[in-house]
Structures are given as C-alpha cells and as structure tokens.
C-alpha cells in the first residue's frame, strides 16, 4: 500500500467527490501558460493590477522607458521571456505542498500495471487497489500531481533562462539551450525530495545545467565528443579563465595541469580536441565573398598539378630573362617570386639604394614589357586552366 500525502486527499471525502474531468492525453500542456490553483492550501494569487507596489514599480519603469511602441514584437526570445515573466514565483510553503503532490504522483506511477488492450478500466481498478485507493481518489491524486508538476516547472523557467545564458556562443541558440534546460528541470521536479530541507532551486540548478551541457556535448559539434571529454574540457577552460585573472597572463599547460590534478599530457590531449571543424565552403573576408577553401594550400596536390606549377615557374623565368637585371629583381621582390614574401616599394628601394618613386618607375616599365602580346601568350593558358 502506498501512502499518499494528505494534501492529495484534501477537501471532502475523496470517495464522495465526483470524479474530475479526465485530463487530455498527450504531452504536458504549454509550460508558459500560468495554471490555476492545484490544491487547497495554496495561497490565492492576487491579480498584478490590484497590487499597489507593482503598480508603482510599473509606473516608474514606464517613465524610465519613455514612449512605447504598440507594434507586436516578433522576437521569439523576447516573447518567451515576457510570457514566463507573468508567472508568479512560489513561496516556500507552496513549493513544499506542490513537491509533495508531485512525489505522490510519482509513487503512484511506479505502481502502474502494464495496460492490456481493451482492459483499461480493469487495469485502472487494479492500479487503484495496488495503491490502496479508490479509482476516484486515484484519478484525483494523479490530476493534482500533474498540475503541481506543471506549476513548479512554470515557476522556475526564469532559472532555466539564467543558466542557459551562461552557455551561449557554444554552438546552440539560446532557445535551444532553454529547451534542453527545461527538460532537465522536469527531471529535477520529478526527483526532488521536499523532506531534505533545502529549496528546490538549489536542487534544480544541477539538473538544468546537466541537461544543457549534455546537449552541447551531443549537438553543438559536427564531430561529437564523449561527455566526459566535454566536461574535462569545460573544467580546463574554467580554470584557464580563473588563472588568467589571477596571474594577469595566459596560464601554461603545467599550471593548468597542477590546478586540476592531471598530467600535462592529458591536458594537451584534451586541448587538441577543442578546435571545431569548419566548412571549406564557409564565406570569409570583409565582404563575405571568398570561400575558405580558396585560401588554403593543398599539401597533397596531384602529380599533374605539381607538373603544371613547375612548367609555370620555368615560363616565368624565361619571361624575366627578357628584362634587365634590375627590372627582373624588382619584379621578383615585388611579387615574392623567390620566397613567397612580397616586398613594398620602400623595402626594395632600401635594398637597391633607390628612392621609392624610382622603384615604382622600374616596376611600371617592366610590367609594360611583360604585357606585350608575344610575352603574354606564354602564360595565357595557365590563367584559364583552373589549376
């Protein structure tokens, strides 16, 4: 026989009450809609418009805010925050009463027998008999426990948002983080023991954070990291930030390893898994007009590409032989044909003991020679080969 809290039997004798309306089947109703009172003993909520303190506070906010646009907001985050902001917070007494109702429902659900097709009524009677309740009392306890669970979730959604904001810019949008944190909050509501003597928010924080961090570990990366690796990486990042504030510089691997009680090799291996893969098709540059893949050198070029580059180098050398020694040197230095490091006109002038303007004149004369049709035809095929 399962003991159900007295608040679940409150009111006139449960057996004499008409059975409550059967709750709709399906998922839990929208958590952002404030629910009505769930059980006797919960203080009746005074409408916000009748509270003098809230009226004065709202008037002060309106004065500070200035003219308000009456156009409806389309920002989903803003709408969600406004919606959950209308839900009243729970007092300690309400929290305990609701938690007892939820725990009573969880104990009843643990006794639920497997349902057989076409025998729901008989299974309900067996369930009530196993719990030591009448079918009407069983329905009432389940209904009140479900509404209590919804109320506790609604009243703590602000806590979910506060925790989710700490994990932004890590691969998931804020609303996705809030959704995962709300699932963790639901688990916390189901497992909270009000007899331990601490507030629910203290207990729920851990479940909310676990839901968010597990989602980040499994959904934020293209290549998923194991949960324990993600948690170790988070601890390393946290300690790095703390040591940076204390030391005024970036901490070394040895300092981080000593602070965590790990070996330096373990810290290095974990940090090597930190970078995230980036698409080669990602658009980069100030105008977002260049593919990242176009800027990366391929260390595994095909033999045909290597041969083409060698031929291009030979043809360029033949073109430079048509120039004077000073002109060829300026072109090589200006475009980095020798060491892939282009030089400025000033740097070339210092090397040749010439002025910047004189180097510019030599460069212009050399380019004019190279643009002649008989020279340009040598490299035209390379320009349109696509290699």
Coordinates of C-alpha atoms in Angstrom, one line a residue:
X1 CA 0.0 0.0 0.0
X2 CA 1.4 3.4 -1.0
X3 CA 1.0 6.4 1.4
X4 CA -0.3 9.5 -0.4
X5 CA 0.2 12.9 1.2
X6 CA -2.7 14.4 3.0
X7 CA -2.8 17.3 0.6
X8 CA -3.8 14.8 -2.2
X9 CA -6.9 13.8 -0.2
X10 CA -7.8 17.3 0.8
X11 CA -11.4 18.5 0.7
X12 CA -14.4 16.5 1.4
X13 CA -14.0 12.7 1.4
X14 CA -12.4 11.9 -2.0
X15 CA -14.8 9.0 -2.4
X16 CA -17.8 11.3 -2.2
X17 CA -16.4 13.8 -4.8
X18 CA -17.5 13.5 -8.4
X19 CA -14.6 12.2 -10.4
X20 CA -12.6 15.1 -12.0
X21 CA -12.6 15.6 -15.8
X22 CA -10.2 13.3 -17.5
X23 CA -7.1 15.2 -18.5
X24 CA -6.3 15.4 -22.1
X25 CA -4.0 12.7 -23.4
X26 CA -0.7 13.8 -24.8
X27 CA 2.2 15.8 -23.8
X28 CA 2.4 18.2 -20.9
X29 CA 0.4 21.4 -21.6
X30 CA 2.3 24.5 -22.5
X31 CA 4.6 25.4 -19.6
X32 CA 4.4 29.1 -20.4
X33 CA 0.7 29.3 -19.6
X34 CA 0.0 30.0 -15.9
X35 CA -2.1 27.3 -14.3
X36 CA -4.8 27.8 -11.8
X37 CA -4.7 26.6 -8.1
X38 CA -3.7 23.0 -7.9
X39 CA -4.7 22.1 -4.4
X40 CA -6.3 23.6 -1.3
X41 CA -3.8 25.3 0.9
X42 CA -2.1 27.2 -1.9
X43 CA -2.5 30.9 -1.4
X44 CA -4.7 32.6 -4.0
X45 CA -2.7 34.8 -6.3
X46 CA -3.7 38.4 -6.2
X47 CA -4.0 39.9 -9.7
X48 CA -1.0 42.0 -10.6
X49 CA -3.2 45.0 -11.4
X50 CA -4.5 45.2 -7.8
X51 CA -1.1 45.3 -6.1
X52 CA -0.1 48.9 -5.2
X53 CA 3.6 48.1 -5.1
X54 CA 3.6 46.6 -8.6
X55 CA 1.5 49.5 -9.9
X56 CA 4.1 52.0 -8.6
X57 CA 7.0 49.9 -9.9
X58 CA 5.4 49.6 -13.3
X59 CA 4.7 53.4 -13.4
X60 CA 8.4 54.0 -12.6
X61 CA 9.5 51.6 -15.4
X62 CA 7.2 53.3 -17.9
X63 CA 8.6 56.7 -17.0
X64 CA 12.2 55.5 -17.5
X65 CA 11.4 53.6 -20.7
X66 CA 9.7 56.5 -22.4
X67 CA 7.3 56.1 -25.3
X68 CA 6.5 52.5 -26.0
X69 CA 5.7 51.2 -29.5
X70 CA 2.5 49.3 -29.7
X71 CA 3.6 47.1 -32.5
X72 CA 3.7 43.5 -31.5
X73 CA 7.2 42.0 -31.0
X74 CA 8.3 39.3 -33.4
X75 CA 11.5 38.3 -31.5
X76 CA 10.8 34.8 -30.2
X77 CA 13.3 35.2 -27.3
X78 CA 11.6 38.4 -26.2
X79 CA 8.1 36.9 -26.4
X80 CA 9.2 33.9 -24.4
X81 CA 10.8 36.0 -21.7
X82 CA 7.7 38.1 -21.5
X83 CA 5.5 35.0 -21.3
X84 CA 7.4 33.4 -18.4
X85 CA 7.7 36.7 -16.6
X86 CA 4.0 36.7 -16.0
X87 CA 4.2 33.5 -13.9
X88 CA 4.2 34.2 -10.1
X89 CA 7.1 32.8 -8.1
X90 CA 6.4 30.2 -5.4
X91 CA 6.7 30.7 -1.7
X92 CA 8.5 28.1 0.4
X93 CA 5.1 26.7 1.7
X94 CA 3.7 26.5 -1.9
X95 CA 6.9 24.8 -3.0
X96 CA 6.7 22.1 -0.3
X97 CA 3.0 21.5 -0.9
X98 CA 3.5 21.1 -4.7
X99 CA 6.5 18.9 -4.3
X100 CA 4.6 16.5 -2.0
X101 CA 1.8 16.3 -4.6
X102 CA 4.4 15.5 -7.3
X103 CA 6.1 12.8 -5.2
X104 CA 2.7 11.3 -4.5
X105 CA 2.0 11.1 -8.2
X106 CA 5.5 9.6 -8.9
X107 CA 4.9 6.9 -6.3
X108 CA 1.5 6.1 -7.9
X109 CA 3.1 5.9 -11.4
X110 CA 5.6 3.4 -10.1
X111 CA 2.8 1.1 -9.2
X112 CA 1.1 1.4 -12.6
X113 CA 0.5 -2.1 -14.0
X114 CA 1.1 -2.8 -17.7
X115 CA -2.0 -1.9 -19.6
X116 CA -3.7 -4.6 -21.6
X117 CA -5.6 -3.8 -24.9
X118 CA -9.3 -3.4 -24.2
X119 CA -9.0 -3.7 -20.4
X120 CA -8.2 -0.1 -19.4
X121 CA -11.0 0.0 -16.8
X122 CA -9.9 -3.3 -15.2
X123 CA -6.3 -2.1 -15.2
X124 CA -7.3 1.2 -13.5
X125 CA -9.1 -0.8 -10.8
X126 CA -6.0 -3.0 -10.3
X127 CA -3.9 0.1 -10.1
X128 CA -6.1 1.7 -7.5
X129 CA -6.2 -1.5 -5.5
X130 CA -2.4 -1.7 -5.5
X131 CA -2.2 1.9 -4.3
X132 CA -4.9 1.3 -1.6
X133 CA -7.1 4.0 -3.1
X134 CA -10.5 4.1 -4.8
X135 CA -10.5 4.8 -8.6
X136 CA -11.9 8.3 -8.0
X137 CA -9.2 9.1 -5.4
X138 CA -6.5 7.7 -7.8
X139 CA -7.7 10.0 -10.6
X140 CA -7.7 13.0 -8.3
X141 CA -4.2 12.3 -6.9
X142 CA -2.8 11.9 -10.4
X143 CA -4.6 15.0 -11.7
X144 CA -3.3 17.2 -8.8
X145 CA 0.2 15.8 -9.1
X146 CA 0.3 16.6 -12.8
X147 CA -0.9 20.1 -12.3
X148 CA 1.6 20.6 -9.4
X149 CA 4.4 19.4 -11.7
X150 CA 3.4 21.9 -14.3
X151 CA 3.2 24.7 -11.8
X152 CA 6.7 24.0 -10.4
X153 CA 8.1 23.9 -13.9
X154 CA 6.4 27.2 -14.9
X155 CA 7.6 29.0 -11.8
X156 CA 11.3 28.0 -12.4
X157 CA 11.6 28.8 -16.1
X158 CA 13.4 32.0 -15.2
X159 CA 16.1 29.9 -13.6
X160 CA 16.4 27.9 -16.8
X161 CA 17.0 31.1 -18.8
X162 CA 19.6 32.4 -16.3
X163 CA 21.6 29.1 -16.6
X164 CA 21.2 28.9 -20.4
X165 CA 22.6 32.4 -20.9
X166 CA 25.9 31.3 -19.3
X167 CA 26.3 28.7 -22.2
X168 CA 25.7 31.0 -25.2
X169 CA 28.1 31.2 -28.1
X170 CA 29.0 27.5 -27.7
X171 CA 27.2 26.0 -30.7
X172 CA 23.5 26.2 -29.8
X173 CA 21.0 29.0 -29.9
X174 CA 19.6 30.4 -26.7
X175 CA 16.1 28.9 -27.2
X176 CA 17.6 25.5 -27.9
X177 CA 19.6 25.8 -24.6
X178 CA 16.4 26.8 -22.8
X179 CA 14.6 23.8 -24.2
X180 CA 17.2 21.4 -23.1
X181 CA 17.4 23.1 -19.7
X182 CA 13.7 22.8 -19.3
X183 CA 13.9 19.0 -19.9
X184 CA 16.5 18.9 -17.1
X185 CA 14.2 21.0 -14.9
X186 CA 11.4 18.4 -15.5
X187 CA 13.7 15.6 -14.2
X188 CA 14.5 17.7 -11.2
X189 CA 10.8 18.3 -10.4
X190 CA 10.2 14.5 -10.6
X191 CA 13.2 13.7 -8.3
X192 CA 13.0 16.5 -5.8
X193 CA 12.6 15.3 -2.2
X194 CA 11.0 18.0 -0.1
X195 CA 11.9 16.3 3.2
X196 CA 15.6 17.1 2.7
X197 CA 15.1 20.7 3.9
X198 CA 16.6 22.7 1.1
X199 CA 15.0 24.9 -1.6
X200 CA 14.0 23.4 -4.9
X201 CA 16.1 26.0 -6.9
X202 CA 19.3 24.7 -5.3
X203 CA 18.4 21.2 -6.4
X204 CA 17.1 22.1 -9.8
X205 CA 20.2 24.0 -10.8
X206 CA 22.2 20.9 -11.2
X207 CA 19.6 19.1 -13.3
X208 CA 19.2 22.2 -15.6
X209 CA 23.0 22.5 -16.0
X210 CA 23.3 18.8 -16.8
X211 CA 20.6 19.0 -19.5
X212 CA 22.3 21.9 -21.1
X213 CA 25.9 20.6 -21.0
X214 CA 24.8 17.2 -22.3
X215 CA 23.0 18.8 -25.2
X216 CA 26.1 20.9 -26.0
X217 CA 28.2 17.8 -26.0
X218 CA 26.0 15.9 -28.3
X219 CA 24.5 18.5 -30.6
X220 CA 26.9 21.5 -30.9
X221 CA 29.7 19.8 -32.7
X222 CA 29.9 18.2 -36.1
X223 CA 32.1 15.5 -34.6
X224 CA 30.6 14.5 -31.2
X225 CA 33.0 14.3 -28.3
X226 CA 32.3 11.9 -25.4
X227 CA 30.5 13.5 -22.4
X228 CA 33.5 13.0 -20.1
X229 CA 35.8 14.7 -22.6
X230 CA 33.5 17.7 -22.9
X231 CA 33.2 18.0 -19.1
X232 CA 37.0 17.8 -18.8
X233 CA 37.4 20.5 -21.5
X234 CA 34.9 22.7 -19.6
X235 CA 36.9 22.4 -16.4
X236 CA 40.1 23.3 -18.2
X237 CA 38.5 26.4 -19.7
X238 CA 37.1 27.4 -16.4
X239 CA 40.5 27.1 -14.7
X240 CA 42.2 28.9 -17.5
X241 CA 39.9 31.9 -17.0
X242 CA 40.5 31.9 -13.3
X243 CA 44.2 31.7 -13.6
X244 CA 44.3 34.4 -16.3
X245 CA 42.6 36.8 -13.8
X246 CA 44.9 35.9 -11.0
X247 CA 48.2 35.9 -13.0
X248 CA 47.4 38.6 -15.5
X249 CA 48.5 36.4 -18.3
X250 CA 47.6 33.1 -20.0
X251 CA 48.4 30.2 -17.8
X252 CA 50.8 27.5 -19.0
X253 CA 49.8 23.9 -19.5
X254 CA 51.8 22.9 -16.4
X255 CA 49.9 25.4 -14.3
X256 CA 46.5 24.2 -15.6
X257 CA 47.5 20.5 -15.0
X258 CA 48.6 21.3 -11.4
X259 CA 45.4 23.1 -10.7
X260 CA 43.3 20.1 -11.9
X261 CA 45.5 17.4 -10.6
X262 CA 46.0 16.0 -14.1
X263 CA 49.2 15.2 -16.1
X264 CA 50.4 17.7 -18.6
X265 CA 50.0 15.2 -21.4
X266 CA 46.3 14.7 -20.5
X267 CA 45.7 18.4 -20.6
X268 CA 47.4 18.7 -24.0
X269 CA 45.4 15.9 -25.5
X270 CA 42.2 17.4 -24.3
X271 CA 43.0 20.9 -25.6
X272 CA 43.8 19.3 -29.0
X273 CA 40.2 18.3 -29.3
X274 CA 39.0 21.8 -28.6
X275 CA 39.0 23.3 -32.2
X276 CA 35.8 22.8 -34.1
X277 CA 35.7 21.7 -37.8
X278 CA 35.0 24.5 -40.3
X279 CA 33.4 24.0 -43.7
X280 CA 35.7 24.7 -46.7
X281 CA 32.7 26.4 -48.3
X282 CA 32.4 28.9 -45.5
X283 CA 32.4 32.5 -46.7
X284 CA 35.2 34.7 -45.3
X285 CA 36.6 38.1 -45.9
X286 CA 35.2 41.6 -45.1
X287 CA 32.6 41.2 -47.9
X288 CA 32.0 37.5 -47.3
X289 CA 32.8 37.0 -51.0
X290 CA 35.5 34.3 -50.7
X291 CA 35.4 30.6 -50.0
X292 CA 37.7 29.5 -47.2
X293 CA 38.9 26.6 -49.4
X294 CA 40.2 29.0 -52.0
X295 CA 42.7 30.4 -49.4
X296 CA 44.1 27.1 -48.1
X297 CA 47.1 25.4 -49.6
X298 CA 46.6 21.8 -50.6
X299 CA 49.7 19.8 -49.3
X300 CA 48.6 16.8 -51.3
X301 CA 48.5 18.2 -54.8
X302 CA 48.2 15.7 -57.7
X303 CA 51.2 15.0 -59.9
X304 CA 49.5 16.9 -62.8
X305 CA 49.2 20.0 -60.6
X306 CA 52.8 19.7 -59.5
X307 CA 54.0 19.4 -63.1
X308 CA 51.9 22.4 -64.1
X309 CA 53.4 24.5 -61.4
X310 CA 56.9 23.6 -62.5
X311 CA 56.2 24.5 -66.0
X312 CA 54.7 27.8 -64.9
X313 CA 57.9 28.5 -62.9
X314 CA 60.1 27.8 -66.0
X315 CA 58.0 30.0 -68.2
X316 CA 58.0 32.9 -65.7
X317 CA 61.8 32.6 -65.5
X318 CA 62.1 32.8 -69.3
X319 CA 59.9 35.9 -69.2
X320 CA 62.1 37.5 -66.6
X321 CA 65.1 36.8 -68.7
X322 CA 63.7 39.3 -71.3
X323 CA 64.0 42.0 -68.7
X324 CA 67.1 43.8 -67.5
X325 CA 68.8 42.6 -64.3
X326 CA 67.4 45.5 -62.2
X327 CA 63.9 45.1 -63.6
X328 CA 63.8 41.3 -63.0
X329 CA 65.0 41.9 -59.4
X330 CA 62.3 44.4 -58.8
X331 CA 59.5 42.1 -60.2
X332 CA 60.8 39.1 -58.1
X333 CA 60.9 41.2 -54.9
X334 CA 57.6 43.0 -55.6
X335 CA 55.6 39.8 -56.1
X336 CA 57.5 37.4 -53.9
X337 CA 58.6 35.0 -56.7
X338 CA 61.7 33.9 -54.8
X339 CA 60.5 33.3 -51.2
X340 CA 56.7 33.9 -51.4
X341 CA 57.1 37.2 -49.4
X342 CA 56.0 40.3 -51.4
X343 CA 58.0 43.4 -50.6
X344 CA 56.9 47.0 -50.6
X345 CA 58.4 49.7 -52.9
X346 CA 60.2 51.2 -49.9
X347 CA 61.8 47.9 -48.9
X348 CA 63.0 47.3 -52.4
X349 CA 64.3 50.8 -52.7
X350 CA 66.4 50.4 -49.5
X351 CA 67.9 47.2 -50.8
X352 CA 68.8 48.8 -54.2
X353 CA 69.7 52.2 -52.7
X354 CA 66.9 53.8 -54.8
X355 CA 64.0 56.1 -54.0
X356 CA 60.5 54.7 -53.7
X357 CA 59.4 56.6 -56.8
X358 CA 62.4 55.3 -58.8
X359 CA 61.4 51.7 -57.9
X360 CA 57.8 52.3 -58.9
X361 CA 59.0 53.6 -62.3
X362 CA 61.2 50.5 -62.8
X363 CA 58.2 48.3 -61.9
X364 CA 55.9 50.0 -64.3
X365 CA 58.4 49.8 -67.2
X366 CA 58.9 46.0 -66.5
X367 CA 55.2 45.3 -66.4
X368 CA 54.7 47.1 -69.6
X369 CA 57.2 44.9 -71.3
X370 CA 55.7 41.7 -69.9
X371 CA 52.2 42.7 -71.1
X372 CA 53.3 42.7 -74.7
X373 CA 51.4 40.1 -76.8
X374 CA 54.4 38.0 -77.6
X375 CA 55.1 37.6 -73.8
X376 CA 51.6 37.4 -72.6
X377 CA 50.8 34.4 -74.8
X378 CA 53.2 32.2 -72.8
X379 CA 51.1 32.4 -69.6
X380 CA 47.6 32.7 -71.1
X381 CA 47.0 29.0 -70.8
X382 CA 47.8 29.0 -67.1
X383 CA 45.3 31.8 -66.4
X384 CA 42.4 29.7 -67.8
X385 CA 43.5 26.2 -66.8
X386 CA 41.8 26.4 -63.4
X387 CA 44.8 24.9 -61.5

